[in-house]
Short mmCIF file of C-alpha atoms and ligand atoms in Angstrom, two decimals:
data_model
loop_
_atom_site.label_atom_id
_atom_site.label_comp_id
_atom_site.label_asym_id
_atom_site.label_seq_id
_atom_site.Cartn_x
_atom_site.Cartn_y
_atom_site.Cartn_z
CA UNK H 84 7.17 69.28 -9.89
CA UNK H 85 10.64 70.30 -9.11
CA UNK H 86 11.38 73.53 -10.83
CA UNK H 87 14.47 74.63 -12.62
CA UNK H 88 16.28 76.94 -15.16
CA UNK H 89 18.73 74.40 -16.29
CA UNK H 90 18.45 71.29 -17.67
CA UNK H 91 21.15 68.82 -19.04
CA UNK H 92 19.71 65.71 -20.36
CA UNK H 93 20.90 62.84 -22.44
CA UNK H 94 24.30 62.30 -21.13
CA UNK H 95 25.76 58.83 -22.09
CA UNK H 96 27.70 58.99 -18.67
CA UNK H 97 26.13 61.66 -15.78
CA UNK H 98 29.27 61.14 -13.22
CA UNK H 99 27.45 61.91 -9.70
CA UNK H 100 30.35 61.34 -7.45
CA UNK H 101 27.68 61.13 -4.64
CA UNK H 102 27.30 58.79 -1.92
CA UNK H 103 29.87 59.44 0.73
CA UNK H 104 29.16 62.71 2.25
CA UNK H 105 31.05 62.46 5.48
CA UNK H 106 34.62 62.45 4.57
CA UNK H 107 36.73 62.33 1.32
CA UNK H 108 36.68 58.80 -0.90
CA UNK H 109 39.75 56.15 0.43
CA UNK H 110 40.52 52.66 -1.48
CA UNK H 111 38.12 51.46 -3.50
CA UNK H 112 35.55 54.31 -2.97
CA UNK H 113 37.58 55.79 -5.30
CA UNK H 114 36.98 53.82 -8.43
CA UNK H 115 33.23 54.83 -7.60
CA UNK H 116 31.84 57.29 -9.52
CA UNK H 117 27.68 57.52 -9.33
CA UNK H 118 27.53 56.88 -13.26
CA UNK H 119 24.29 57.65 -14.22
CA UNK H 120 23.59 56.38 -17.98
CA UNK H 121 21.49 58.21 -20.16
CA UNK H 122 21.95 60.64 -17.33
CA UNK H 123 20.31 64.40 -16.65
CA UNK H 124 20.33 67.09 -14.27
CA UNK H 125 17.89 70.05 -13.18
CA UNK H 126 19.25 73.66 -11.46
CA UNK H 127 17.54 75.88 -10.01
CA UNK H 128 19.88 79.34 -9.50
CA UNK H 129 22.59 78.35 -9.24
CA UNK H 130 22.19 75.55 -6.98
CA UNK H 131 21.73 71.27 -8.51
CA UNK H 132 17.91 70.40 -7.51
CA UNK H 133 17.60 67.14 -8.75
CA UNK H 134 20.10 64.78 -10.95
CA UNK H 135 19.02 60.99 -12.45
CA UNK H 136 17.62 59.07 -15.61
CA UNK H 137 16.94 61.36 -18.86
CA UNK H 138 13.60 58.91 -18.33
CA UNK H 139 12.12 60.34 -15.17
CA UNK H 140 12.86 64.07 -15.91
CA UNK H 141 9.80 64.59 -17.80
CA UNK H 142 7.75 63.54 -14.32
CA UNK H 143 10.41 64.83 -11.99
CA UNK H 144 11.60 68.73 -13.38
CA UNK H 145 9.45 71.42 -14.67
CA UNK H 146 10.94 73.90 -17.02
CA UNK H 147 10.84 77.37 -15.18
CA UNK H 148 9.73 80.62 -18.33
CA UNK H 149 13.49 81.17 -19.69
CA UNK H 150 14.99 78.61 -18.53
CA UNK H 151 17.93 76.29 -20.76
CA UNK H 152 18.02 73.28 -22.26
CA UNK H 153 21.16 71.75 -23.35
CA UNK H 154 21.35 67.82 -24.74
CA UNK H 155 24.65 66.23 -23.63
CA UNK H 156 23.34 62.87 -26.30
CA UNK H 157 26.54 61.04 -26.66
CA UNK H 158 28.43 63.47 -23.58
CA UNK H 159 30.34 62.68 -20.52
CA UNK H 160 28.58 65.23 -17.91
CA UNK H 161 30.47 65.48 -14.83
CA UNK H 162 31.49 68.32 -12.01
CA UNK H 163 33.31 71.30 -12.67
CA UNK H 164 36.90 70.43 -11.62
CA UNK H 165 38.37 71.33 -8.54
CA UNK H 166 42.65 72.58 -8.21
CA UNK H 167 43.48 72.26 -5.10
CA UNK H 168 46.57 73.18 -5.26
CA UNK H 169 47.90 76.32 -7.14
CA UNK H 170 50.34 79.85 -6.90
CA UNK H 171 48.22 81.45 -9.79
CA UNK H 172 49.29 84.46 -8.20
CA UNK H 173 52.67 85.74 -9.32
CA UNK H 174 54.77 87.87 -11.88
CA UNK H 175 56.88 87.64 -14.77
CA UNK H 176 58.28 83.97 -15.73
CA UNK H 177 61.27 81.13 -15.98
CA UNK H 178 61.25 80.32 -18.65
CA UNK H 179 65.11 80.00 -18.63
CA UNK H 180 65.54 77.76 -15.47
CA UNK H 181 63.36 75.11 -18.03
CA UNK H 182 66.09 75.39 -20.75
CA UNK H 183 68.56 75.17 -17.59
CA UNK H 184 66.97 71.78 -16.62
CA UNK H 185 67.33 70.09 -20.39
CA UNK H 186 71.07 70.70 -20.44
CA UNK H 187 71.44 68.79 -16.86
CA UNK H 188 70.77 72.07 -13.73
CA UNK H 189 68.35 70.39 -10.72
CA UNK H 190 65.95 72.68 -9.88
CA UNK H 191 67.76 72.74 -6.49
CA UNK H 192 70.87 74.06 -8.07
CA UNK H 193 69.00 76.75 -9.93
CA UNK H 194 67.46 77.78 -6.90
CA UNK H 195 71.08 78.62 -5.44
CA UNK H 196 72.63 80.27 -8.33
CA UNK H 197 69.38 82.85 -7.52
CA UNK H 198 66.98 81.92 -9.96
CA UNK H 199 63.85 79.63 -8.56
CA UNK H 200 61.10 81.50 -6.34
CA UNK H 201 63.02 83.87 -5.25
CA UNK H 202 63.35 85.33 -8.85
CA UNK H 203 59.54 84.84 -8.69
CA UNK H 204 59.73 86.90 -5.83
CA UNK H 205 61.24 89.75 -6.72
CA UNK H 206 58.83 90.14 -10.03
CA UNK H 207 56.23 90.58 -7.79
CA UNK H 208 57.90 92.59 -5.22
CA UNK H 209 57.52 95.17 -7.83
CA UNK H 210 54.54 94.16 -10.11
CA UNK H 211 51.20 96.31 -8.92
CA UNK H 212 47.89 94.26 -7.60
CA UNK H 213 46.31 95.42 -10.83
CA UNK H 214 49.16 93.96 -13.12
CA UNK H 215 49.27 90.58 -10.36
CA UNK H 216 45.16 90.01 -10.94
CA UNK H 217 45.22 90.97 -15.01
CA UNK H 218 48.30 88.16 -14.97
CA UNK H 219 46.44 85.96 -12.83
CA UNK H 220 42.47 86.25 -14.89
CA UNK H 221 44.75 85.21 -18.09
CA UNK H 222 45.34 82.17 -15.95
CA UNK H 223 41.61 81.35 -14.56
CA UNK H 224 40.72 81.85 -18.06
CA UNK H 225 42.83 79.26 -19.04
CA UNK H 226 41.52 76.90 -15.98
CA UNK H 227 37.74 77.50 -16.86
CA UNK H 228 37.98 76.74 -20.23
CA UNK H 229 40.08 73.32 -18.91
CA UNK H 230 37.32 72.82 -16.67
CA UNK H 231 38.25 73.86 -13.36
CA UNK H 232 35.49 75.75 -11.33
CA UNK H 233 37.03 76.18 -7.95
CA UNK H 234 40.46 76.94 -7.36
CA UNK H 235 43.16 77.20 -4.66
CA UNK H 236 45.28 79.86 -4.59
CA UNK H 237 48.52 80.43 -2.57
CA UNK H 238 50.50 83.90 -1.62
CA UNK H 239 53.69 83.18 -0.97
CA UNK H 240 56.08 85.29 -3.94
CA UNK H 241 55.63 88.18 -1.43
CA UNK H 242 57.81 87.17 1.65
CA UNK H 243 57.32 90.40 3.28
CA UNK H 244 53.96 91.49 5.05
CA UNK H 245 53.60 94.43 2.44
CA UNK H 246 53.58 91.62 -0.66
CA UNK H 247 51.82 88.67 0.77
CA UNK H 248 48.94 90.90 1.83
CA UNK H 249 48.94 92.36 -1.82
CA UNK H 250 48.94 88.59 -3.22
CA UNK H 251 46.23 87.84 -0.54
CA UNK H 252 43.94 91.26 -1.54
CA UNK H 253 44.51 89.59 -5.31
CA UNK H 254 43.19 86.71 -4.26
CA UNK H 255 40.11 88.16 -2.83
CA UNK H 256 39.59 89.89 -5.67
CA UNK H 257 39.75 87.29 -8.06
CA UNK H 258 37.18 85.08 -5.64
CA UNK H 259 35.07 88.14 -5.57
CA UNK H 260 35.29 88.91 -9.14
CA UNK H 261 34.47 84.97 -10.34
CA UNK H 262 33.27 83.42 -11.92
CA UNK H 263 35.61 81.35 -10.66
CA UNK H 264 35.66 79.96 -6.71
CA UNK H 265 39.37 80.86 -5.38
CA UNK H 266 40.33 79.79 -2.53
CA UNK H 267 42.92 81.69 -0.42
CA UNK H 268 46.20 79.59 1.42
CA UNK H 269 48.89 81.84 2.92
CA UNK H 270 52.31 80.52 2.24
CA UNK H 271 54.82 82.71 4.18
CA UNK H 272 56.92 80.05 4.75
CA UNK H 273 57.87 79.12 0.93
CA UNK H 274 61.66 80.42 0.59
CA UNK H 275 63.66 81.63 2.92
CA UNK H 276 63.67 85.31 1.51
CA UNK H 277 66.92 87.05 0.33
CA UNK H 278 67.40 89.36 3.11
CA UNK H 279 67.14 86.58 5.80
CA UNK H 280 69.22 83.80 4.38
CA UNK H 281 71.81 84.42 6.99
CA UNK H 282 69.44 84.51 9.47
CA UNK H 283 66.16 82.03 8.95
CA UNK H 284 65.59 81.56 12.48
CA UNK H 285 64.34 85.55 12.39
CA UNK H 286 62.49 84.65 9.16
CA UNK H 287 60.19 81.82 10.64
CA UNK H 288 59.63 84.82 13.89
CA UNK H 289 58.59 87.11 11.52
CA UNK H 290 56.11 84.66 9.76
CA UNK H 291 55.17 83.91 12.92
CA UNK H 292 54.38 86.72 14.86
CA UNK H 293 53.52 89.95 12.67
CA UNK H 294 52.39 87.53 9.40
CA UNK H 295 49.63 84.96 10.66
CA UNK H 296 48.27 87.27 13.04
CA UNK H 297 47.78 90.24 10.34
CA UNK H 298 46.45 87.70 7.56
CA UNK H 299 44.20 85.90 10.34
CA UNK H 300 43.17 89.40 11.91
CA UNK H 301 42.01 90.42 8.22
CA UNK H 302 40.52 87.03 7.70
CA UNK H 303 42.59 86.53 4.31
CA UNK H 304 42.95 82.95 4.37
CA UNK H 305 41.46 79.60 5.19
CA UNK H 306 45.05 77.32 4.99
CA UNK H 307 48.38 78.28 6.26
CA UNK H 308 51.23 76.25 3.55
CA UNK H 309 55.15 76.07 4.52
CA UNK H 310 57.47 74.27 1.86
CA UNK H 311 58.72 72.08 4.11
CA UNK H 312 62.00 70.45 2.76
CA UNK H 313 65.80 70.65 2.92
CA UNK H 314 67.60 73.53 2.80
CA UNK H 315 64.02 75.47 3.32
CA UNK H 316 62.17 75.53 6.38
CA UNK H 317 62.45 72.33 8.29
CA UNK H 318 60.53 69.90 9.80
CA UNK H 319 60.82 71.64 13.15
CA UNK H 320 60.36 75.18 11.92
CA UNK H 321 57.54 73.62 9.94
CA UNK H 322 55.74 72.80 12.55
CA UNK H 323 56.20 75.65 14.89
CA UNK H 324 54.42 77.81 11.51
CA UNK H 325 51.45 75.25 10.89
CA UNK H 326 50.95 75.75 14.71
CA UNK H 327 50.91 79.07 15.35
CA UNK H 328 48.55 79.46 12.25
CA UNK H 329 46.27 76.45 13.69
CA UNK H 330 45.95 78.25 16.79
CA UNK H 331 45.18 81.76 14.85
CA UNK H 332 42.04 79.37 12.83
CA UNK H 333 43.93 78.67 9.47
CA UNK H 334 44.60 75.23 8.79
CA UNK H 335 47.59 73.65 7.94
CA UNK H 336 49.08 72.48 4.59
CA UNK H 337 52.34 71.05 3.95
CA UNK H 338 54.88 71.25 0.28
CA UNK H 339 56.22 67.60 2.18
CA UNK H 340 58.63 65.21 0.87
CA UNK H 341 58.95 66.41 -2.69
CA UNK H 342 62.95 66.85 -3.06
CA UNK H 343 63.88 64.38 -0.58
CA UNK H 344 62.45 61.60 2.72
CA UNK H 345 62.55 64.63 5.64
CA UNK H 346 59.88 63.10 7.30
CA UNK H 347 57.56 66.36 6.43
CA UNK H 348 54.08 63.45 5.95
CA UNK H 349 54.87 62.23 9.85
CA UNK H 350 54.70 65.93 10.71
CA UNK H 351 51.40 66.60 8.54
CA UNK H 352 50.09 63.35 10.27
CA UNK H 353 50.66 64.54 13.75
CA UNK H 354 49.61 68.19 13.63
CA UNK H 355 46.39 66.85 11.27
CA UNK H 356 46.54 68.77 8.54
CA UNK H 357 44.26 69.25 6.16
CA UNK H 358 46.65 67.94 3.63
CA UNK H 359 50.24 66.95 2.68
CA UNK H 360 50.80 67.74 -1.15
CA UNK H 361 53.44 66.38 -3.52
CA UNK H 362 55.16 63.54 -1.18
CA UNK H 363 57.36 61.96 -3.80
CA UNK H 364 59.42 60.73 -1.04
CA UNK H 365 57.35 59.92 1.51
CA UNK H 366 58.72 56.73 3.32
CA UNK H 367 55.93 54.35 4.28
CA UNK H 368 55.45 55.48 8.18
CA UNK H 369 54.37 58.69 6.67
CA UNK H 370 51.92 57.09 4.75
CA UNK H 371 50.43 54.95 7.10
CA UNK H 372 50.71 57.55 9.92
CA UNK H 373 48.77 59.73 7.46
CA UNK H 374 46.24 57.32 6.77
CA UNK H 375 45.50 57.39 10.29
CA UNK H 376 44.99 60.78 10.48
CA UNK H 377 42.81 61.28 7.91
CA UNK H 378 45.40 63.75 5.92
CA UNK H 379 44.55 64.01 2.29
CA UNK H 380 47.44 63.39 -0.30
CA UNK H 381 47.54 66.36 -2.72
CA UNK H 382 49.76 64.63 -5.50
CA UNK H 383 51.12 66.90 -8.25
CA UNK H 384 52.41 64.82 -11.28
CA UNK H 385 53.01 67.55 -13.32
CA UNK H 386 55.29 68.99 -11.04
CA UNK H 387 57.32 65.48 -11.00
CA UNK H 388 56.87 65.53 -14.61
CA UNK H 389 58.53 69.20 -15.23
CA UNK H 390 61.29 68.89 -13.12
CA UNK H 391 62.09 65.62 -14.76
CA UNK H 392 62.58 64.06 -11.37
CA UNK H 393 62.23 60.15 -12.76
CA UNK H 394 60.26 59.32 -9.93
CA UNK H 395 56.29 60.00 -8.90
CA UNK H 396 54.41 59.61 -5.74
CA UNK H 397 53.49 56.41 -5.27
CA UNK H 398 49.91 56.68 -5.84
CA UNK H 399 49.16 53.30 -5.46
CA UNK H 400 51.01 52.54 -1.99
CA UNK H 401 48.64 55.21 -0.51
CA UNK H 402 45.09 54.24 -1.70
CA UNK H 403 46.17 50.62 -0.70
CA UNK H 404 47.24 52.48 2.58
CA UNK H 405 43.36 53.97 2.58
CA UNK H 406 44.94 57.55 2.47
CA UNK H 407 42.49 59.34 0.51
CA UNK H 408 44.30 61.34 -2.95
CA UNK H 409 43.67 64.31 -4.63
CA UNK H 410 45.35 65.63 -7.49
CA UNK H 411 46.64 69.27 -8.22
CA UNK H 412 48.25 71.32 -10.91
CA UNK H 413 50.86 72.77 -9.00
CA UNK H 414 50.20 75.66 -11.13
CA UNK H 415 53.46 78.02 -10.82
CA UNK H 416 56.28 79.34 -13.17
CA UNK H 417 59.04 77.67 -11.66
CA UNK H 418 58.17 73.85 -11.20
CA UNK H 419 54.93 73.40 -13.21
CA UNK H 420 53.61 75.48 -16.36
CA UNK H 421 50.27 74.17 -16.57
CA UNK H 422 46.83 75.40 -15.67
CA UNK H 423 45.50 71.97 -17.63
CA UNK H 424 43.47 69.56 -14.87
CA UNK H 425 42.96 67.45 -17.95
CA UNK H 426 46.88 66.71 -18.08
CA UNK H 427 47.56 65.84 -15.04
CA UNK H 428 44.83 63.10 -14.86
CA UNK H 429 46.64 61.98 -17.54
CA UNK H 430 50.07 61.80 -15.70
CA UNK H 431 48.68 60.26 -12.62
CA UNK H 432 47.08 57.31 -15.05
CA UNK H 433 50.18 56.86 -17.39
CA UNK H 434 53.08 57.91 -14.43
CA UNK H 435 51.49 56.49 -11.45
CA UNK H 436 48.73 54.11 -12.09
CA UNK H 437 46.08 55.38 -10.84
CA UNK H 438 42.97 54.25 -13.30
CA UNK H 439 40.46 57.45 -14.84
CA UNK H 440 37.84 56.39 -12.80
CA UNK H 441 40.32 57.29 -9.15
CA UNK H 442 41.62 60.19 -10.79
CA UNK H 443 38.82 61.74 -11.54
CA UNK H 444 37.46 61.38 -7.82
CA UNK H 445 41.42 63.27 -7.06
CA UNK H 446 39.97 65.79 -9.08
CA UNK H 447 36.40 66.45 -7.80
CA UNK H 448 35.31 65.57 -4.38
CA UNK H 449 38.63 64.37 -2.78
CA UNK H 450 39.87 67.99 -4.16
CA UNK H 451 36.90 69.15 -2.74
CA UNK H 452 37.72 68.49 0.80
CA UNK H 453 41.39 69.10 0.47
CA UNK H 454 40.39 72.45 0.31
CA UNK H 455 37.08 72.78 2.68
CA UNK H 456 35.00 72.99 -0.48
CA UNK H 457 33.24 69.52 -0.05
CA UNK H 458 29.66 71.12 1.03
CA UNK H 459 29.39 73.40 -2.35
CA UNK H 460 31.59 71.61 -4.75
CA UNK H 461 33.24 68.26 -6.21
CA UNK H 462 29.54 66.31 -6.82
CA UNK H 463 26.63 66.58 -8.82
CA UNK H 464 24.32 66.01 -6.02
CA UNK H 465 20.78 68.41 -5.01
CA UNK H 466 21.95 71.16 -3.24
CA UNK H 467 25.34 71.65 -4.52
CA UNK H 468 26.51 74.45 -6.70
CA UNK H 469 25.88 73.70 -10.40
CA UNK H 470 29.60 73.35 -11.51
CA UNK H 471 29.22 70.95 -14.66
CA UNK H 472 30.98 69.95 -17.16
CA UNK H 473 30.21 68.54 -20.52
CA UNK H 474 32.77 66.45 -22.12
CA UNK H 475 32.96 66.06 -25.84
CA UNK H 476 33.40 62.07 -25.01
CA UNK H 477 31.28 59.61 -24.46
CA UNK H 478 32.70 58.02 -21.46
CA UNK H 479 34.92 59.51 -18.56
CA UNK H 480 38.04 57.38 -19.31
CA UNK H 481 38.38 59.38 -22.64
CA UNK H 482 39.32 62.39 -20.09
CA UNK H 483 42.33 60.21 -19.40
CA UNK H 484 43.06 58.49 -22.16
CA UNK H 485 43.01 61.05 -25.16
CA UNK H 486 45.19 63.20 -23.73
CA UNK H 487 46.98 65.92 -25.05
CA UNK H 488 43.41 68.20 -26.58
CA UNK H 489 40.46 69.52 -24.22
CA UNK H 490 37.53 67.64 -24.85
CA UNK H 491 35.91 70.29 -22.18
CA UNK H 492 32.50 71.68 -24.48
CA UNK H 493 30.70 72.97 -22.28
CA UNK H 494 31.50 74.94 -18.67
CA UNK H 495 28.80 75.63 -16.54
CA UNK H 496 29.60 77.92 -12.80
CA UNK H 497 27.09 78.65 -10.49
CA UNK H 498 24.09 77.50 -12.55
CA UNK H 499 25.42 80.06 -15.86
CA UNK H 500 26.95 78.58 -19.12
CA UNK H 501 30.24 80.00 -18.39
CA UNK H 502 32.07 78.21 -22.08
CA UNK H 503 30.11 77.36 -24.87
CA UNK H 504 31.63 74.66 -27.89
CA UNK H 505 35.08 75.73 -26.17
CA UNK H 506 34.18 79.12 -26.18
CA UNK H 507 34.17 81.49 -23.56
CA UNK H 508 30.78 83.23 -23.20
CA UNK H 509 31.04 85.17 -19.92
O1 NIG C 851 54.84 73.68 -5.41
N1 NIG C 851 57.88 73.64 -3.45
C1 NIG C 851 58.23 74.41 -3.66
N2 NIG C 851 57.14 75.61 -4.47
C2 NIG C 851 56.34 75.49 -5.81
C3 NIG C 851 57.40 75.98 -6.77
C4 NIG C 851 57.59 77.31 -6.86
C5 NIG C 851 58.46 77.75 -7.54
O2 NIG C 851 59.06 76.94 -8.19
O3 NIG C 851 58.05 78.82 -7.80
C6 NIG C 851 55.80 73.69 -5.74
O4 NIG C 851 56.43 73.21 -6.18
FE1 FE C 852 53.32 74.08 -5.31
#
């Protein structure tokens, strides 16, 4: 008998996402959620020890003293969301830009007029570590209530050594304090800081010779990301930064082809980046090269929506080409002010024509691959963290179909109930 201290039983659908463990899912594989009907799950000391049909539970699993038994009758049980692209840590807000866009100004025009990333840089430089942590914790708490149990967080609102380190230290402390797992990415090349406007090459040099070595030395990040875009960092500059990061032990990721077709997708393939993100303007060659190199496409439909871009990434073409697709919020104060993965899944379906099953794969197991957490998160399989959601929904489709509400009733993180009946309990 398998001993367990947490048992969830009777789920109308239990989405395991099990099966393929050597690589992210692509093509038709994205439609297979590994569903067990009338499913059950058992965990012990924070790890999943068994999943299977409820009818086999009694003969297989023995509850330990003080174990918790949760009845999921009529509900859907699934892995906690992994949000693999956020700018979680920042000070201030940019609701003025929201109103400016409604009046017809573009994201780029607003940035050129003194708003944009540099507005948040000014606020973040002024904020203390405590303030940044307090604000990020509020967002993490919202995310947790909406089912996100693992999140990636980028620096990039410092653009100087001191503030970039401050942000990464905040991210480290948030991860240590839990319950959410927070995976750090260094994004010193998020924008050219105001004092380097006339000499962007000098900033690229600073990132390569000062910032990356310091971040790597202090082991403050797993990944390095760059905003490769017209008017920000060129393909050549981005490639130089990411190769330097790679040599220092940081895995590369790219904000690629978000606003213009610059060749970011092809560059991501060339350097074998872990992911290329956004990709609204990625061309056919770029998509094909990403498929060949196994680069994961992290799609962020919330940003296209929030910026009124009138176009979305070509998810269908990417899936057809064999690119593994993941989904994320891109949570940040400028281009996508939402913590909600369920909302992003709805948009992925309605705006990019992803099927609900594909969107769920993209927000769980493929998202875990996007941030190197595939051994711990993204599926309900023995050996993984017991990060589990119980949805107030009789099937997984409801998660995408019933939008603008929160169907996440219970959240389990590392085997502990942290949200119960929609309320934070830990
Ligand atoms: O992913 N594209 C660049 N970075 C963010 C926007 C950040 C901001 O506007 O503050 C993004 O969309
Ligand atoms: Fe981003």
